[in-house]
PDB file of C-alpha atoms in Angstrom:
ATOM      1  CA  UNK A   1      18.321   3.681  -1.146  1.00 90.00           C
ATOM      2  CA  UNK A   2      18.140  -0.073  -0.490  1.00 91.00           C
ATOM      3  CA  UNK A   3      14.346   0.634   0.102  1.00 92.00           C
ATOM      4  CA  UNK A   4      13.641   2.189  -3.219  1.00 93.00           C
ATOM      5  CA  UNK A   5      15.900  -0.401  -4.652  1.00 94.00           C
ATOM      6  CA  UNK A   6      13.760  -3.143  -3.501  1.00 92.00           C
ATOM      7  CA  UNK A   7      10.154  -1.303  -4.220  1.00 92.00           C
ATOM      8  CA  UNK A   8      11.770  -1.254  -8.045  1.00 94.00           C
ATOM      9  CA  UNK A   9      12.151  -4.811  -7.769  1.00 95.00           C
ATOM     10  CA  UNK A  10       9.145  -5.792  -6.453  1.00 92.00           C
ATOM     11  CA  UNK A  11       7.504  -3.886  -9.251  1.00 93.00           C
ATOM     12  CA  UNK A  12       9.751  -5.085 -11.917  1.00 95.00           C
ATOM     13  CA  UNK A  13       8.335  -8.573 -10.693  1.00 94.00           C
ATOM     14  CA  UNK A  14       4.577  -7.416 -10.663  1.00 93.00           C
ATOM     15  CA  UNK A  15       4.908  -6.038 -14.419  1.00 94.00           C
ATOM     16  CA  UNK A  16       7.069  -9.440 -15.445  1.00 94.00           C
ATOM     17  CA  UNK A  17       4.280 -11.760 -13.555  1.00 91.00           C
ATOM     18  CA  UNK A  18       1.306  -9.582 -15.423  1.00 90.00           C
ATOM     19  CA  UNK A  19       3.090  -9.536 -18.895  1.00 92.00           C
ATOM     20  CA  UNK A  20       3.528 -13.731 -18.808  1.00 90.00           C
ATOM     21  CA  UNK A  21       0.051 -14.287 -17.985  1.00 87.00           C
ATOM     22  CA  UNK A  22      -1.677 -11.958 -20.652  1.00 85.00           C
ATOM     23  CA  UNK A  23       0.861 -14.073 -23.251  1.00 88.00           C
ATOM     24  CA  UNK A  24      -0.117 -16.816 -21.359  1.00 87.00           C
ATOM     25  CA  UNK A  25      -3.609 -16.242 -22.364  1.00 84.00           C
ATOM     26  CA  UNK A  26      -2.943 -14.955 -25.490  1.00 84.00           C
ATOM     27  CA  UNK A  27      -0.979 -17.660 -27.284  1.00 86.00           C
ATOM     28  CA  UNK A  28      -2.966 -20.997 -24.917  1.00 82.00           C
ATOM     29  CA  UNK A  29      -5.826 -22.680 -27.746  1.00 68.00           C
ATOM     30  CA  UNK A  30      -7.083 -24.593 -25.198  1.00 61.00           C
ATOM     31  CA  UNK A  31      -9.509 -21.795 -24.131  1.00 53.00           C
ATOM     32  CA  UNK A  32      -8.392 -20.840 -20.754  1.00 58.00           C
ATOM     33  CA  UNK A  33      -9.018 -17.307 -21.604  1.00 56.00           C
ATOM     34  CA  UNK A  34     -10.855 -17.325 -18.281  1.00 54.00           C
ATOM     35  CA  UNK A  35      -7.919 -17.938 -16.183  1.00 61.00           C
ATOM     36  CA  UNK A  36      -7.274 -14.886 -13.200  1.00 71.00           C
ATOM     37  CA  UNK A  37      -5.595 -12.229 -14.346  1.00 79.00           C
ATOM     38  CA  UNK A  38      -4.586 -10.728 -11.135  1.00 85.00           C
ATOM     39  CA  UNK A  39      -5.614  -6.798 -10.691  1.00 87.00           C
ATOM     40  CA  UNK A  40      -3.842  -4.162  -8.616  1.00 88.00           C
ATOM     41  CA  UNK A  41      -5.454  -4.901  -5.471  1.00 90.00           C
ATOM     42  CA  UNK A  42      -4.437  -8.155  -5.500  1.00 89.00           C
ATOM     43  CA  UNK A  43      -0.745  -6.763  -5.891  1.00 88.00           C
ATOM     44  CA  UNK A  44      -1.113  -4.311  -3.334  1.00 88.00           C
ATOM     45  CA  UNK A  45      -3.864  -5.318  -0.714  1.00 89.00           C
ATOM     46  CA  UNK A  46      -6.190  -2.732   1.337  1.00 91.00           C
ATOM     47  CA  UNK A  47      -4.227  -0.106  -1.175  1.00 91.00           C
ATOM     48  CA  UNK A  48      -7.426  -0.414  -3.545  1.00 93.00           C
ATOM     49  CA  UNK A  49     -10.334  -1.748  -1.310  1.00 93.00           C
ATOM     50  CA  UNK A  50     -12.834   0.547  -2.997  1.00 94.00           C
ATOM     51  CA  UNK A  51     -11.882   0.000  -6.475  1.00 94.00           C
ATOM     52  CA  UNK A  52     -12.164  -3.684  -5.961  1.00 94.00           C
ATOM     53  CA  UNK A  53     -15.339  -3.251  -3.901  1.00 95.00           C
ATOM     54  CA  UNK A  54     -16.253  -1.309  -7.420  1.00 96.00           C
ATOM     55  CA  UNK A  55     -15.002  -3.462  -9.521  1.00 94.00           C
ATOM     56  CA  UNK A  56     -17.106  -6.432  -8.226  1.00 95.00           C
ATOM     57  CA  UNK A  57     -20.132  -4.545  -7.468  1.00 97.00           C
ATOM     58  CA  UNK A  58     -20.136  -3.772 -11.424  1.00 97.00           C
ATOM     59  CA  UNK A  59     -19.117  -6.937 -12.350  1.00 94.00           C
ATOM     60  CA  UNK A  60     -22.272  -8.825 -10.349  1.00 97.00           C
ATOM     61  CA  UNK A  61     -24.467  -6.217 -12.291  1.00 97.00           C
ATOM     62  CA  UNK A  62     -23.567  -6.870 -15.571  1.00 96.00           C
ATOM     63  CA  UNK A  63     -23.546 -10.942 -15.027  1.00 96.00           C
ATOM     64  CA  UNK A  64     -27.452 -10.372 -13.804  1.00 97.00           C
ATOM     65  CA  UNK A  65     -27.717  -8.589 -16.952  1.00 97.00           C
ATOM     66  CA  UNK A  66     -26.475 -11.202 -19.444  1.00 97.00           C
ATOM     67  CA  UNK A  67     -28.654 -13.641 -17.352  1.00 97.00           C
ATOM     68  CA  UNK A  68     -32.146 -11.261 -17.863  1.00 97.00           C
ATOM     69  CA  UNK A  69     -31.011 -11.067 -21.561  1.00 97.00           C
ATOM     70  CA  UNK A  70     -30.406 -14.750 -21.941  1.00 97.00           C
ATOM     71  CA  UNK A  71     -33.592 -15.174 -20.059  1.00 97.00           C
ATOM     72  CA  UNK A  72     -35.472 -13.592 -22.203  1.00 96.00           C
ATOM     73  CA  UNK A  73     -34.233 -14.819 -25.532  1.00 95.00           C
ATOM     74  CA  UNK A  74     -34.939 -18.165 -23.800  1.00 94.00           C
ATOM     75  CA  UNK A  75     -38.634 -17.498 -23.631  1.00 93.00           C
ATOM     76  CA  UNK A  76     -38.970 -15.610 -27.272  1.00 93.00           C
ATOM     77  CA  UNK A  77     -37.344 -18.811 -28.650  1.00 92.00           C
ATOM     78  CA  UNK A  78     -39.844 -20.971 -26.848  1.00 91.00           C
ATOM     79  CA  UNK A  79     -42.440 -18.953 -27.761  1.00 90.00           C
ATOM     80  CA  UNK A  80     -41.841 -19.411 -31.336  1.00 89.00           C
ATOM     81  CA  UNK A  81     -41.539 -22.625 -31.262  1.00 87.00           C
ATOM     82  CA  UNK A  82     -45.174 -22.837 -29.061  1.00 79.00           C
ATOM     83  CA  UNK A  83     -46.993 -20.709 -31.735  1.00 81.00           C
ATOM     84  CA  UNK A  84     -45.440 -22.220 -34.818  1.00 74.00           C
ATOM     85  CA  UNK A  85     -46.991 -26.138 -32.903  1.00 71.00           C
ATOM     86  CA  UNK A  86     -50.401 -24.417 -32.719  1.00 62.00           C
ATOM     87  CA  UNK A  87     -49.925 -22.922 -36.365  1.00 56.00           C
ATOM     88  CA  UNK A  88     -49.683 -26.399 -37.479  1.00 56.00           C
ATOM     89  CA  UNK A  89     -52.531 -28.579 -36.362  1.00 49.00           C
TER      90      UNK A  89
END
């Protein structure tokens, strides 16, 4: 009983901690929207290794993703800008 009484609390704490940093977030102008927002396995460690593993894995492919993309509007802006010199002279 004590047991159960204390994995409610510990949960009730989890939920509380979770619901002050998304208003946190939410109602900051200074643009912290980047802060860590903490995610179940960092509640409950080696519980959720392979959704974290996951989690990352997807996370590292759609940063190299924004980078190509940003790459390549990078070089189609500095390509205009190279044939629109030659268009003048």
């Amino acid at each position: 009983m004590i047991l159960k009484q204390k994995q409610d609390a510990i949960n009730n704490q989890i939920l509380a901690d979770q619901i002050i940093t998304a208003l946190d977030i939410m109602l900051s102008n200074n643009g912290e929207s980047e802060k860590h927002v903490k995610q179940i396995w960092d509640y409950y460690p080696g519980l959720f290794d392979d959704e974290k593993q996951s989690y990352f894995h997807q996370k590292q492919i759609n940063e190299f993703e924004k980078f190509k993309q940003r790459r390549k509007n990078f070089a189609k802006q500095y390509n205009n800008r190279f044939k629109n010199k030659d268009g003048d002279d």
